[in-house]
PDB file of N, CA, C and O in Angstrom:
ATOM      1  N   MET A 134       0.917  -1.166  -0.076  1.00 78.00           N
ATOM      2  CA  MET A 134       0.098  -0.283   0.185  1.00 78.00           C
ATOM      3  C   MET A 134       0.812   1.359   0.313  1.00 78.00           C
ATOM      4  O   MET A 134       1.766   1.111   0.704  1.00 78.00           O
ATOM      5  N   LEU A 135       0.510   2.319  -0.812  1.00 77.00           N
ATOM      6  CA  LEU A 135       1.333   3.218  -0.693  1.00 77.00           C
ATOM      7  C   LEU A 135       1.063   4.083   0.540  1.00 77.00           C
ATOM      8  O   LEU A 135       0.031   4.463   1.274  1.00 77.00           O
ATOM      9  N   SER A 136       2.211   4.782   0.923  1.00 87.00           N
ATOM     10  CA  SER A 136       2.218   5.903   1.785  1.00 87.00           C
ATOM     11  C   SER A 136       2.005   7.333   1.464  1.00 87.00           C
ATOM     12  O   SER A 136       2.194   7.613   0.309  1.00 87.00           O
ATOM     13  N   GLU A 137       1.952   8.386   2.431  1.00 90.00           N
ATOM     14  CA  GLU A 137       1.478   9.801   1.974  1.00 90.00           C
ATOM     15  C   GLU A 137       2.987  10.048   1.350  1.00 90.00           C
ATOM     16  O   GLU A 137       2.801  10.988   0.514  1.00 90.00           O
ATOM     17  N   LYS A 138       3.885   9.601   1.616  1.00 89.00           N
ATOM     18  CA  LYS A 138       5.398  10.072   1.196  1.00 89.00           C
ATOM     19  C   LYS A 138       5.496   9.828  -0.296  1.00 89.00           C
ATOM     20  O   LYS A 138       6.166  10.366  -1.266  1.00 89.00           O
ATOM     21  N   ASP A 139       4.540   8.660  -0.973  1.00 89.00           N
ATOM     22  CA  ASP A 139       4.410   8.273  -2.421  1.00 89.00           C
ATOM     23  C   ASP A 139       3.721   8.989  -3.048  1.00 89.00           C
ATOM     24  O   ASP A 139       4.116   9.038  -4.243  1.00 89.00           O
ATOM     25  N   PHE A 140       2.617   9.740  -2.682  1.00 93.00           N
ATOM     26  CA  PHE A 140       1.771  10.566  -3.382  1.00 93.00           C
ATOM     27  C   PHE A 140       2.419  11.391  -4.547  1.00 93.00           C
ATOM     28  O   PHE A 140       2.309  11.429  -5.612  1.00 93.00           O
ATOM     29  N   PRO A 141       3.475  12.213  -3.885  1.00 94.00           N
ATOM     30  CA  PRO A 141       3.919  13.031  -4.904  1.00 94.00           C
ATOM     31  C   PRO A 141       4.776  12.228  -6.378  1.00 94.00           C
ATOM     32  O   PRO A 141       4.722  12.889  -7.214  1.00 94.00           O
ATOM     33  N   GLY A 142       5.384  11.517  -6.057  1.00 92.00           N
ATOM     34  CA  GLY A 142       5.979  10.539  -7.158  1.00 92.00           C
ATOM     35  C   GLY A 142       4.880  10.210  -8.085  1.00 92.00           C
ATOM     36  O   GLY A 142       4.924   9.953  -9.256  1.00 92.00           O
ATOM     37  N   VAL A 143       4.055   9.348  -7.277  1.00 90.00           N
ATOM     38  CA  VAL A 143       2.863   9.153  -8.296  1.00 90.00           C
ATOM     39  C   VAL A 143       2.063   9.834  -9.167  1.00 90.00           C
ATOM     40  O   VAL A 143       1.701   9.603 -10.275  1.00 90.00           O
ATOM     41  N   ALA A 144       2.014  11.129  -8.389  1.00 94.00           N
ATOM     42  CA  ALA A 144       1.130  11.981  -9.408  1.00 94.00           C
ATOM     43  C   ALA A 144       2.437  12.623 -10.305  1.00 94.00           C
ATOM     44  O   ALA A 144       1.921  12.862 -11.364  1.00 94.00           O
ATOM     45  N   ALA A 145       3.584  12.834 -10.016  1.00 94.00           N
ATOM     46  CA  ALA A 145       4.626  13.248 -11.063  1.00 94.00           C
ATOM     47  C   ALA A 145       4.736  12.028 -12.237  1.00 94.00           C
ATOM     48  O   ALA A 145       4.520  12.533 -13.572  1.00 94.00           O
ATOM     49  N   LEU A 146       4.635  10.870 -11.764  1.00 91.00           N
ATOM     50  CA  LEU A 146       4.429  10.058 -12.914  1.00 91.00           C
ATOM     51  C   LEU A 146       3.298  10.039 -13.758  1.00 91.00           C
ATOM     52  O   LEU A 146       3.719  10.037 -15.065  1.00 91.00           O
ATOM     53  N   SER A 147       1.994  10.299 -13.440  1.00 91.00           N
ATOM     54  CA  SER A 147       1.094  10.325 -13.924  1.00 91.00           C
ATOM     55  C   SER A 147       1.003  11.674 -14.799  1.00 91.00           C
ATOM     56  O   SER A 147       0.530  11.314 -15.851  1.00 91.00           O
ATOM     57  N   ILE A 148       1.504  12.821 -14.395  1.00 94.00           N
ATOM     58  CA  ILE A 148       1.812  14.119 -15.213  1.00 94.00           C
ATOM     59  C   ILE A 148       2.495  13.707 -16.372  1.00 94.00           C
ATOM     60  O   ILE A 148       2.116  14.080 -17.623  1.00 94.00           O
ATOM     61  N   CYS A 149       3.829  13.238 -16.100  1.00 93.00           N
ATOM     62  CA  CYS A 149       4.709  12.997 -17.172  1.00 93.00           C
ATOM     63  C   CYS A 149       4.339  11.824 -18.176  1.00 93.00           C
ATOM     64  O   CYS A 149       4.403  12.188 -19.399  1.00 93.00           O
ATOM     65  N   GLU A 150       3.586  11.363 -17.884  1.00 90.00           N
ATOM     66  CA  GLU A 150       2.781  10.026 -18.970  1.00 90.00           C
ATOM     67  C   GLU A 150       2.127  11.073 -19.578  1.00 90.00           C
ATOM     68  O   GLU A 150       1.909  10.641 -20.958  1.00 90.00           O
ATOM     69  N   ALA A 151       1.153  11.793 -18.829  1.00 92.00           N
ATOM     70  CA  ALA A 151      -0.115  12.530 -19.932  1.00 92.00           C
ATOM     71  C   ALA A 151       0.688  13.421 -20.904  1.00 92.00           C
ATOM     72  O   ALA A 151       0.338  13.514 -21.877  1.00 92.00           O
ATOM     73  N   LEU A 152       1.844  14.105 -20.367  1.00 94.00           N
ATOM     74  CA  LEU A 152       2.590  14.997 -21.212  1.00 94.00           C
ATOM     75  C   LEU A 152       3.248  14.258 -22.321  1.00 94.00           C
ATOM     76  O   LEU A 152       2.968  14.596 -23.527  1.00 94.00           O
ATOM     77  N   LEU A 153       3.707  13.045 -22.171  1.00 93.00           N
ATOM     78  CA  LEU A 153       4.312  12.455 -23.160  1.00 93.00           C
ATOM     79  C   LEU A 153       3.227  11.960 -24.229  1.00 93.00           C
ATOM     80  O   LEU A 153       3.443  11.932 -25.423  1.00 93.00           O
ATOM     81  N   LEU A 154       2.178  11.278 -23.809  1.00 91.00           N
ATOM     82  CA  LEU A 154       1.061  11.154 -24.375  1.00 91.00           C
ATOM     83  C   LEU A 154       0.501  12.371 -25.429  1.00 91.00           C
ATOM     84  O   LEU A 154       0.338  12.103 -26.611  1.00 91.00           O
ATOM     85  N   ALA A 155       0.441  13.609 -24.599  1.00 94.00           N
ATOM     86  CA  ALA A 155      -0.096  14.576 -25.612  1.00 94.00           C
ATOM     87  C   ALA A 155       0.817  15.186 -26.550  1.00 94.00           C
ATOM     88  O   ALA A 155       0.406  15.310 -27.761  1.00 94.00           O
ATOM     89  N   MET A 156       2.017  14.811 -26.437  1.00 95.00           N
ATOM     90  CA  MET A 156       3.168  15.258 -27.340  1.00 95.00           C
ATOM     91  C   MET A 156       3.293  14.397 -28.484  1.00 95.00           C
ATOM     92  O   MET A 156       3.352  14.776 -29.414  1.00 95.00           O
ATOM     93  N   ASN A 157       2.794  12.987 -28.269  1.00 92.00           N
ATOM     94  CA  ASN A 157       2.897  12.356 -29.300  1.00 92.00           C
ATOM     95  C   ASN A 157       1.608  12.523 -29.972  1.00 92.00           C
ATOM     96  O   ASN A 157       1.371  12.581 -31.287  1.00 92.00           O
ATOM     97  N   ASP A 158       0.449  12.390 -29.442  1.00 93.00           N
ATOM     98  CA  ASP A 158      -0.866  12.876 -30.027  1.00 93.00           C
ATOM     99  C   ASP A 158      -1.076  13.613 -30.900  1.00 93.00           C
ATOM    100  O   ASP A 158      -1.465  13.930 -31.862  1.00 93.00           O
ATOM    101  N   ASN A 159      -0.136  15.126 -30.406  1.00 95.00           N
ATOM    102  CA  ASN A 159      -0.105  16.298 -31.124  1.00 95.00           C
ATOM    103  C   ASN A 159       0.906  16.506 -31.999  1.00 95.00           C
ATOM    104  O   ASN A 159       1.473  17.548 -32.569  1.00 95.00           O
ATOM    105  N   LYS A 160       1.889  15.353 -32.454  1.00 94.00           N
ATOM    106  CA  LYS A 160       2.912  15.231 -33.228  1.00 94.00           C
ATOM    107  C   LYS A 160       3.803  16.360 -32.881  1.00 94.00           C
ATOM    108  O   LYS A 160       4.556  16.819 -33.705  1.00 94.00           O
ATOM    109  N   VAL A 161       4.106  16.637 -31.603  1.00 97.00           N
ATOM    110  CA  VAL A 161       5.085  17.546 -31.032  1.00 97.00           C
ATOM    111  C   VAL A 161       6.671  16.666 -31.106  1.00 97.00           C
ATOM    112  O   VAL A 161       7.761  17.243 -31.317  1.00 97.00           O
ATOM    113  N   LEU A 162       6.054  15.483 -30.502  1.00 95.00           N
ATOM    114  CA  LEU A 162       7.178  14.421 -30.903  1.00 95.00           C
ATOM    115  C   LEU A 162       6.970  13.191 -31.132  1.00 95.00           C
ATOM    116  O   LEU A 162       5.734  12.706 -30.796  1.00 95.00           O
ATOM    117  N   PRO A 163       7.848  12.537 -32.093  1.00 94.00           N
ATOM    118  CA  PRO A 163       7.359  11.047 -32.709  1.00 94.00           C
ATOM    119  C   PRO A 163       7.868  10.354 -31.761  1.00 94.00           C
ATOM    120  O   PRO A 163       8.536  10.382 -30.429  1.00 94.00           O
ATOM    121  N   GLU A 164       6.966   8.641 -31.576  1.00 92.00           N
ATOM    122  CA  GLU A 164       7.092   7.606 -30.736  1.00 92.00           C
ATOM    123  C   GLU A 164       8.803   7.832 -30.262  1.00 92.00           C
ATOM    124  O   GLU A 164       9.185   7.443 -29.296  1.00 92.00           O
ATOM    125  N   HIS A 165       9.554   7.501 -31.224  1.00 93.00           N
ATOM    126  CA  HIS A 165      11.123   7.316 -30.969  1.00 93.00           C
ATOM    127  C   HIS A 165      11.855   8.356 -30.317  1.00 93.00           C
ATOM    128  O   HIS A 165      12.595   7.950 -29.616  1.00 93.00           O
ATOM    129  N   GLU A 166      11.517   9.450 -30.223  1.00 95.00           N
ATOM    130  CA  GLU A 166      11.687  10.626 -29.536  1.00 95.00           C
ATOM    131  C   GLU A 166      11.453  10.354 -27.687  1.00 95.00           C
ATOM    132  O   GLU A 166      12.153  10.609 -26.846  1.00 95.00           O
ATOM    133  N   ILE A 167      10.154  10.160 -27.911  1.00 94.00           N
ATOM    134  CA  ILE A 167       9.628   9.645 -26.368  1.00 94.00           C
ATOM    135  C   ILE A 167      10.400   8.463 -25.819  1.00 94.00           C
ATOM    136  O   ILE A 167      10.757   8.539 -24.553  1.00 94.00           O
ATOM    137  N   VAL A 168      10.635   7.250 -26.528  1.00 94.00           N
ATOM    138  CA  VAL A 168      11.096   6.430 -26.024  1.00 94.00           C
ATOM    139  C   VAL A 168      12.415   6.440 -25.724  1.00 94.00           C
ATOM    140  O   VAL A 168      13.141   6.396 -24.825  1.00 94.00           O
ATOM    141  N   GLY A 169      13.258   7.757 -26.751  1.00 96.00           N
ATOM    142  CA  GLY A 169      14.464   7.835 -26.342  1.00 96.00           C
ATOM    143  C   GLY A 169      14.964   8.772 -24.889  1.00 96.00           C
ATOM    144  O   GLY A 169      15.677   8.620 -24.114  1.00 96.00           O
ATOM    145  N   ILE A 170      13.664   9.562 -24.771  1.00 95.00           N
ATOM    146  CA  ILE A 170      13.750  10.547 -23.609  1.00 95.00           C
ATOM    147  C   ILE A 170      13.517   9.320 -22.491  1.00 95.00           C
ATOM    148  O   ILE A 170      14.422   9.565 -21.248  1.00 95.00           O
ATOM    149  N   LEU A 171      12.760   8.329 -22.492  1.00 95.00           N
ATOM    150  CA  LEU A 171      12.717   7.676 -21.341  1.00 95.00           C
ATOM    151  C   LEU A 171      14.038   6.711 -21.096  1.00 95.00           C
ATOM    152  O   LEU A 171      14.370   6.322 -19.794  1.00 95.00           O
ATOM    153  N   ARG A 172      14.559   6.230 -22.229  1.00 97.00           N
ATOM    154  CA  ARG A 172      15.918   5.398 -22.223  1.00 97.00           C
ATOM    155  C   ARG A 172      16.964   6.295 -21.481  1.00 97.00           C
ATOM    156  O   ARG A 172      17.727   5.711 -20.533  1.00 97.00           O
ATOM    157  N   ASP A 173      16.623   7.659 -21.797  1.00 97.00           N
ATOM    158  CA  ASP A 173      18.021   8.374 -21.012  1.00 97.00           C
ATOM    159  C   ASP A 173      17.792   8.750 -19.690  1.00 97.00           C
ATOM    160  O   ASP A 173      18.603   8.576 -19.072  1.00 97.00           O
ATOM    161  N   ALA A 174      16.323   8.912 -19.570  1.00 96.00           N
ATOM    162  CA  ALA A 174      16.089   8.956 -17.804  1.00 96.00           C
ATOM    163  C   ALA A 174      16.419   7.730 -17.052  1.00 96.00           C
ATOM    164  O   ALA A 174      16.998   7.578 -16.084  1.00 96.00           O
ATOM    165  N   ALA A 175      15.993   6.339 -17.890  1.00 97.00           N
ATOM    166  CA  ALA A 175      16.501   4.941 -17.256  1.00 97.00           C
ATOM    167  C   ALA A 175      17.974   4.984 -17.052  1.00 97.00           C
ATOM    168  O   ALA A 175      18.389   4.703 -16.031  1.00 97.00           O
ATOM    169  N   LYS A 176      18.626   5.331 -18.155  1.00 98.00           N
ATOM    170  CA  LYS A 176      20.237   5.231 -18.025  1.00 98.00           C
ATOM    171  C   LYS A 176      20.932   6.243 -16.945  1.00 98.00           C
ATOM    172  O   LYS A 176      21.775   5.992 -16.304  1.00 98.00           O
ATOM    173  N   THR A 177      20.322   7.313 -16.743  1.00 97.00           N
ATOM    174  CA  THR A 177      20.538   8.186 -15.610  1.00 97.00           C
ATOM    175  C   THR A 177      20.419   7.511 -14.335  1.00 97.00           C
ATOM    176  O   THR A 177      21.306   7.784 -13.444  1.00 97.00           O
ATOM    177  N   HIS A 178      19.487   6.854 -14.033  1.00 97.00           N
ATOM    178  CA  HIS A 178      19.285   6.168 -13.011  1.00 97.00           C
ATOM    179  C   HIS A 178      20.150   4.853 -12.637  1.00 97.00           C
ATOM    180  O   HIS A 178      20.698   4.813 -11.644  1.00 97.00           O
ATOM    181  N   GLU A 179      20.502   4.310 -13.918  1.00 98.00           N
ATOM    182  CA  GLU A 179      21.355   3.257 -13.750  1.00 98.00           C
ATOM    183  C   GLU A 179      22.701   3.576 -13.576  1.00 98.00           C
ATOM    184  O   GLU A 179      23.355   2.611 -12.727  1.00 98.00           O
ATOM    185  N   ASN A 180      23.199   4.901 -13.943  1.00 98.00           N
ATOM    186  CA  ASN A 180      24.422   5.269 -13.692  1.00 98.00           C
ATOM    187  C   ASN A 180      24.852   6.248 -12.127  1.00 98.00           C
ATOM    188  O   ASN A 180      25.678   6.489 -12.046  1.00 98.00           O
ATOM    189  N   ALA A 181      23.548   6.162 -11.477  1.00 97.00           N
ATOM    190  CA  ALA A 181      23.445   6.958 -10.344  1.00 97.00           C
ATOM    191  C   ALA A 181      24.395   6.691  -9.323  1.00 97.00           C
ATOM    192  O   ALA A 181      24.536   5.195  -9.290  1.00 97.00           O
ATOM    193  N   ALA A 182      24.918   7.542  -8.610  1.00 97.00           N
ATOM    194  CA  ALA A 182      25.934   6.826  -7.405  1.00 97.00           C
ATOM    195  C   ALA A 182      25.102   7.621  -6.326  1.00 97.00           C
ATOM    196  O   ALA A 182      24.104   8.121  -6.101  1.00 97.00           O
ATOM    197  N   GLY A 183      25.868   6.985  -5.289  1.00 97.00           N
ATOM    198  CA  GLY A 183      24.912   7.580  -3.717  1.00 97.00           C
ATOM    199  C   GLY A 183      25.274   6.271  -2.793  1.00 97.00           C
ATOM    200  O   GLY A 183      26.159   5.171  -3.018  1.00 97.00           O
ATOM    201  N   THR A 184      24.388   6.518  -1.625  1.00 97.00           N
ATOM    202  CA  THR A 184      24.644   4.984  -0.597  1.00 97.00           C
ATOM    203  C   THR A 184      23.973   3.892  -1.281  1.00 97.00           C
ATOM    204  O   THR A 184      23.403   3.811  -2.224  1.00 97.00           O
ATOM    205  N   ASP A 185      24.232   3.064  -0.324  1.00 97.00           N
ATOM    206  CA  ASP A 185      23.702   1.625  -1.097  1.00 97.00           C
ATOM    207  C   ASP A 185      22.024   1.692  -1.255  1.00 97.00           C
ATOM    208  O   ASP A 185      21.282   1.378  -2.176  1.00 97.00           O
ATOM    209  N   ASN A 186      21.125   2.553  -0.252  1.00 95.00           N
ATOM    210  CA  ASN A 186      19.850   2.891  -0.457  1.00 95.00           C
ATOM    211  C   ASN A 186      19.458   3.671  -1.306  1.00 95.00           C
ATOM    212  O   ASN A 186      18.655   3.554  -2.208  1.00 95.00           O
ATOM    213  N   GLU A 187      20.281   4.585  -1.588  1.00 95.00           N
ATOM    214  CA  GLU A 187      20.061   5.440  -2.809  1.00 95.00           C
ATOM    215  C   GLU A 187      20.328   4.874  -4.240  1.00 95.00           C
ATOM    216  O   GLU A 187      19.362   5.041  -4.950  1.00 95.00           O
ATOM    217  N   ILE A 188      21.344   3.969  -4.107  1.00 97.00           N
ATOM    218  CA  ILE A 188      21.504   3.164  -5.614  1.00 97.00           C
ATOM    219  C   ILE A 188      20.461   2.334  -5.820  1.00 97.00           C
ATOM    220  O   ILE A 188      20.014   1.835  -6.698  1.00 97.00           O
ATOM    221  N   GLU A 189      19.749   1.588  -4.754  1.00 96.00           N
ATOM    222  CA  GLU A 189      18.798   0.857  -4.854  1.00 96.00           C
ATOM    223  C   GLU A 189      17.401   1.352  -5.388  1.00 96.00           C
ATOM    224  O   GLU A 189      17.057   0.899  -6.139  1.00 96.00           O
ATOM    225  N   ALA A 190      17.096   2.715  -4.820  1.00 94.00           N
ATOM    226  CA  ALA A 190      16.259   3.366  -5.252  1.00 94.00           C
ATOM    227  C   ALA A 190      16.262   4.058  -6.954  1.00 94.00           C
ATOM    228  O   ALA A 190      15.172   3.856  -7.483  1.00 94.00           O
ATOM    229  N   HIS A 191      17.564   4.346  -7.146  1.00 95.00           N
ATOM    230  CA  HIS A 191      17.702   4.554  -8.587  1.00 95.00           C
ATOM    231  C   HIS A 191      17.468   3.526  -9.569  1.00 95.00           C
ATOM    232  O   HIS A 191      17.001   3.447 -10.362  1.00 95.00           O
ATOM    233  N   LEU A 192      18.453   2.210  -8.936  1.00 97.00           N
ATOM    234  CA  LEU A 192      17.782   1.000  -9.833  1.00 97.00           C
ATOM    235  C   LEU A 192      16.281   0.622 -10.019  1.00 97.00           C
ATOM    236  O   LEU A 192      16.067   0.079 -11.041  1.00 97.00           O
ATOM    237  N   ALA A 193      15.684   0.762  -8.895  1.00 95.00           N
ATOM    238  CA  ALA A 193      14.090   0.572  -8.875  1.00 95.00           C
ATOM    239  C   ALA A 193      13.526   1.543  -9.885  1.00 95.00           C
ATOM    240  O   ALA A 193      12.556   1.194 -10.849  1.00 95.00           O
ATOM    241  N   ALA A 194      13.978   2.653  -9.792  1.00 95.00           N
ATOM    242  CA  ALA A 194      13.607   3.668 -10.791  1.00 95.00           C
ATOM    243  C   ALA A 194      13.768   3.770 -12.097  1.00 95.00           C
ATOM    244  O   ALA A 194      12.908   3.453 -13.031  1.00 95.00           O
ATOM    245  N   ALA A 195      14.939   2.960 -12.703  1.00 96.00           N
ATOM    246  CA  ALA A 195      15.183   2.529 -13.960  1.00 96.00           C
ATOM    247  C   ALA A 195      14.674   1.453 -14.317  1.00 96.00           C
ATOM    248  O   ALA A 195      13.846   1.228 -15.472  1.00 96.00           O
ATOM    249  N   ALA A 196      14.280   0.404 -13.397  1.00 96.00           N
ATOM    250  CA  ALA A 196      13.736  -0.714 -13.907  1.00 96.00           C
ATOM    251  C   ALA A 196      12.145  -0.298 -14.323  1.00 96.00           C
ATOM    252  O   ALA A 196      11.743  -1.027 -15.043  1.00 96.00           O
ATOM    253  N   LEU A 197      11.556   0.444 -13.390  1.00 93.00           N
ATOM    254  CA  LEU A 197      10.217   0.977 -13.595  1.00 93.00           C
ATOM    255  C   LEU A 197      10.254   1.667 -14.904  1.00 93.00           C
ATOM    256  O   LEU A 197       9.171   1.368 -15.838  1.00 93.00           O
ATOM    257  N   ILE A 198      10.983   2.435 -15.177  1.00 94.00           N
ATOM    258  CA  ILE A 198      11.082   3.442 -16.446  1.00 94.00           C
ATOM    259  C   ILE A 198      11.055   2.336 -17.773  1.00 94.00           C
ATOM    260  O   ILE A 198      10.614   2.266 -18.826  1.00 94.00           O
ATOM    261  N   ASN A 199      12.034   1.201 -17.518  1.00 95.00           N
ATOM    262  CA  ASN A 199      12.032   0.303 -18.516  1.00 95.00           C
ATOM    263  C   ASN A 199      10.968  -0.522 -18.666  1.00 95.00           C
ATOM    264  O   ASN A 199      10.749  -1.060 -20.038  1.00 95.00           O
ATOM    265  N   ARG A 200      10.258  -0.965 -17.570  1.00 92.00           N
ATOM    266  CA  ARG A 200       8.826  -1.503 -17.653  1.00 92.00           C
ATOM    267  C   ARG A 200       7.901  -0.570 -18.647  1.00 92.00           C
ATOM    268  O   ARG A 200       7.007  -1.022 -19.234  1.00 92.00           O
ATOM    269  N   ILE A 201       7.891   0.530 -18.529  1.00 90.00           N
ATOM    270  CA  ILE A 201       7.021   1.546 -19.069  1.00 90.00           C
ATOM    271  C   ILE A 201       7.256   1.398 -20.464  1.00 90.00           C
ATOM    272  O   ILE A 201       6.243   1.381 -21.456  1.00 90.00           O
ATOM    273  N   ILE A 202       8.717   1.281 -20.886  1.00 91.00           N
ATOM    274  CA  ILE A 202       9.144   1.466 -22.356  1.00 91.00           C
ATOM    275  C   ILE A 202       8.603   0.029 -22.878  1.00 91.00           C
ATOM    276  O   ILE A 202       7.919   0.247 -23.871  1.00 91.00           O
ATOM    277  N   ALA A 203       8.880  -1.107 -22.279  1.00 91.00           N
ATOM    278  CA  ALA A 203       8.358  -2.491 -22.827  1.00 91.00           C
ATOM    279  C   ALA A 203       6.935  -2.590 -22.847  1.00 91.00           C
ATOM    280  O   ALA A 203       6.560  -2.948 -23.740  1.00 91.00           O
ATOM    281  N   GLY A 204       6.232  -1.874 -21.912  1.00 86.00           N
ATOM    282  CA  GLY A 204       4.571  -2.158 -21.910  1.00 86.00           C
ATOM    283  C   GLY A 204       4.270  -1.058 -22.847  1.00 86.00           C
ATOM    284  O   GLY A 204       2.903  -1.002 -23.311  1.00 86.00           O
ATOM    285  N   GLY A 205       4.992   0.137 -23.502  1.00 75.00           N
ATOM    286  CA  GLY A 205       4.358   0.730 -24.394  1.00 75.00           C
ATOM    287  C   GLY A 205       3.463   2.028 -24.101  1.00 75.00           C
ATOM    288  O   GLY A 205       2.518   2.507 -24.500  1.00 75.00           O
ATOM    289  N   ASN A 206       3.591   2.255 -22.609  1.00 63.00           N
ATOM    290  CA  ASN A 206       2.525   3.301 -21.709  1.00 63.00           C
ATOM    291  C   ASN A 206       2.714   4.420 -22.253  1.00 63.00           C
ATOM    292  O   ASN A 206       1.995   5.395 -22.012  1.00 63.00           O
ATOM    293  N   SER A 207       3.946   5.065 -22.997  1.00 63.00           N
ATOM    294  CA  SER A 207       4.250   6.313 -23.319  1.00 63.00           C
ATOM    295  C   SER A 207       3.532   6.602 -24.355  1.00 63.00           C
ATOM    296  O   SER A 207       3.734   8.115 -24.744  1.00 63.00           O
ATOM    297  N   VAL A 208       3.262   5.754 -25.222  1.00 64.00           N
ATOM    298  CA  VAL A 208       2.571   6.313 -26.494  1.00 64.00           C
ATOM    299  C   VAL A 208       1.312   5.358 -26.720  1.00 64.00           C
ATOM    300  O   VAL A 208       1.080   4.413 -26.401  1.00 64.00           O
ATOM    301  N   ARG A 209       0.337   5.879 -27.397  1.00 64.00           N
ATOM    302  CA  ARG A 209      -0.830   5.360 -27.638  1.00 64.00           C
ATOM    303  C   ARG A 209      -0.714   4.402 -29.009  1.00 64.00           C
ATOM    304  O   ARG A 209      -0.197   5.035 -30.206  1.00 64.00           O
ATOM    305  N   ARG A 210      -0.634   3.146 -28.984  1.00 60.00           N
ATOM    306  CA  ARG A 210      -0.319   2.412 -29.970  1.00 60.00           C
ATOM    307  C   ARG A 210      -1.856   1.746 -30.352  1.00 60.00           C
ATOM    308  O   ARG A 210      -2.646   1.299 -29.399  1.00 60.00           O
ATOM    309  N   PRO A 211      -2.148   1.740 -31.591  1.00 57.00           N
ATOM    310  CA  PRO A 211      -3.385   0.918 -32.267  1.00 57.00           C
ATOM    311  C   PRO A 211      -3.297  -0.477 -31.771  1.00 57.00           C
ATOM    312  O   PRO A 211      -2.470  -0.893 -31.716  1.00 57.00           O
ATOM    313  N   PRO A 212      -4.559  -0.803 -31.731  1.00 53.00           N
ATOM    314  CA  PRO A 212      -4.758  -2.172 -31.038  1.00 53.00           C
ATOM    315  C   PRO A 212      -4.464  -3.160 -32.125  1.00 53.00           C
ATOM    316  O   PRO A 212      -4.498  -2.795 -33.386  1.00 53.00           O
ATOM    317  N   GLY A 213      -3.933  -4.443 -32.152  1.00 50.00           N
ATOM    318  CA  GLY A 213      -3.777  -5.347 -32.770  1.00 50.00           C
ATOM    319  C   GLY A 213      -2.391  -5.147 -33.502  1.00 50.00           C
ATOM    320  O   GLY A 213      -1.761  -5.845 -33.903  1.00 50.00           O
TER     321      GLY A 213
END
């Protein structure tokens, strides 16, 4: 279950996803650019330094971003 400290992150993720979808829908950025942005974000987290706990959090963030890429959640894809 989420705690109150998780709410800002969940809200930020939802807002960013909506912005990426809007940019793709309105042809501001093509799908490959959006996926590139997400890959850059994941790579930044994968290469982050810090304490063991901070590194663990960064790796979890990278894994989440990579799941978003794999799931196609950042762009609307036609069914089928």
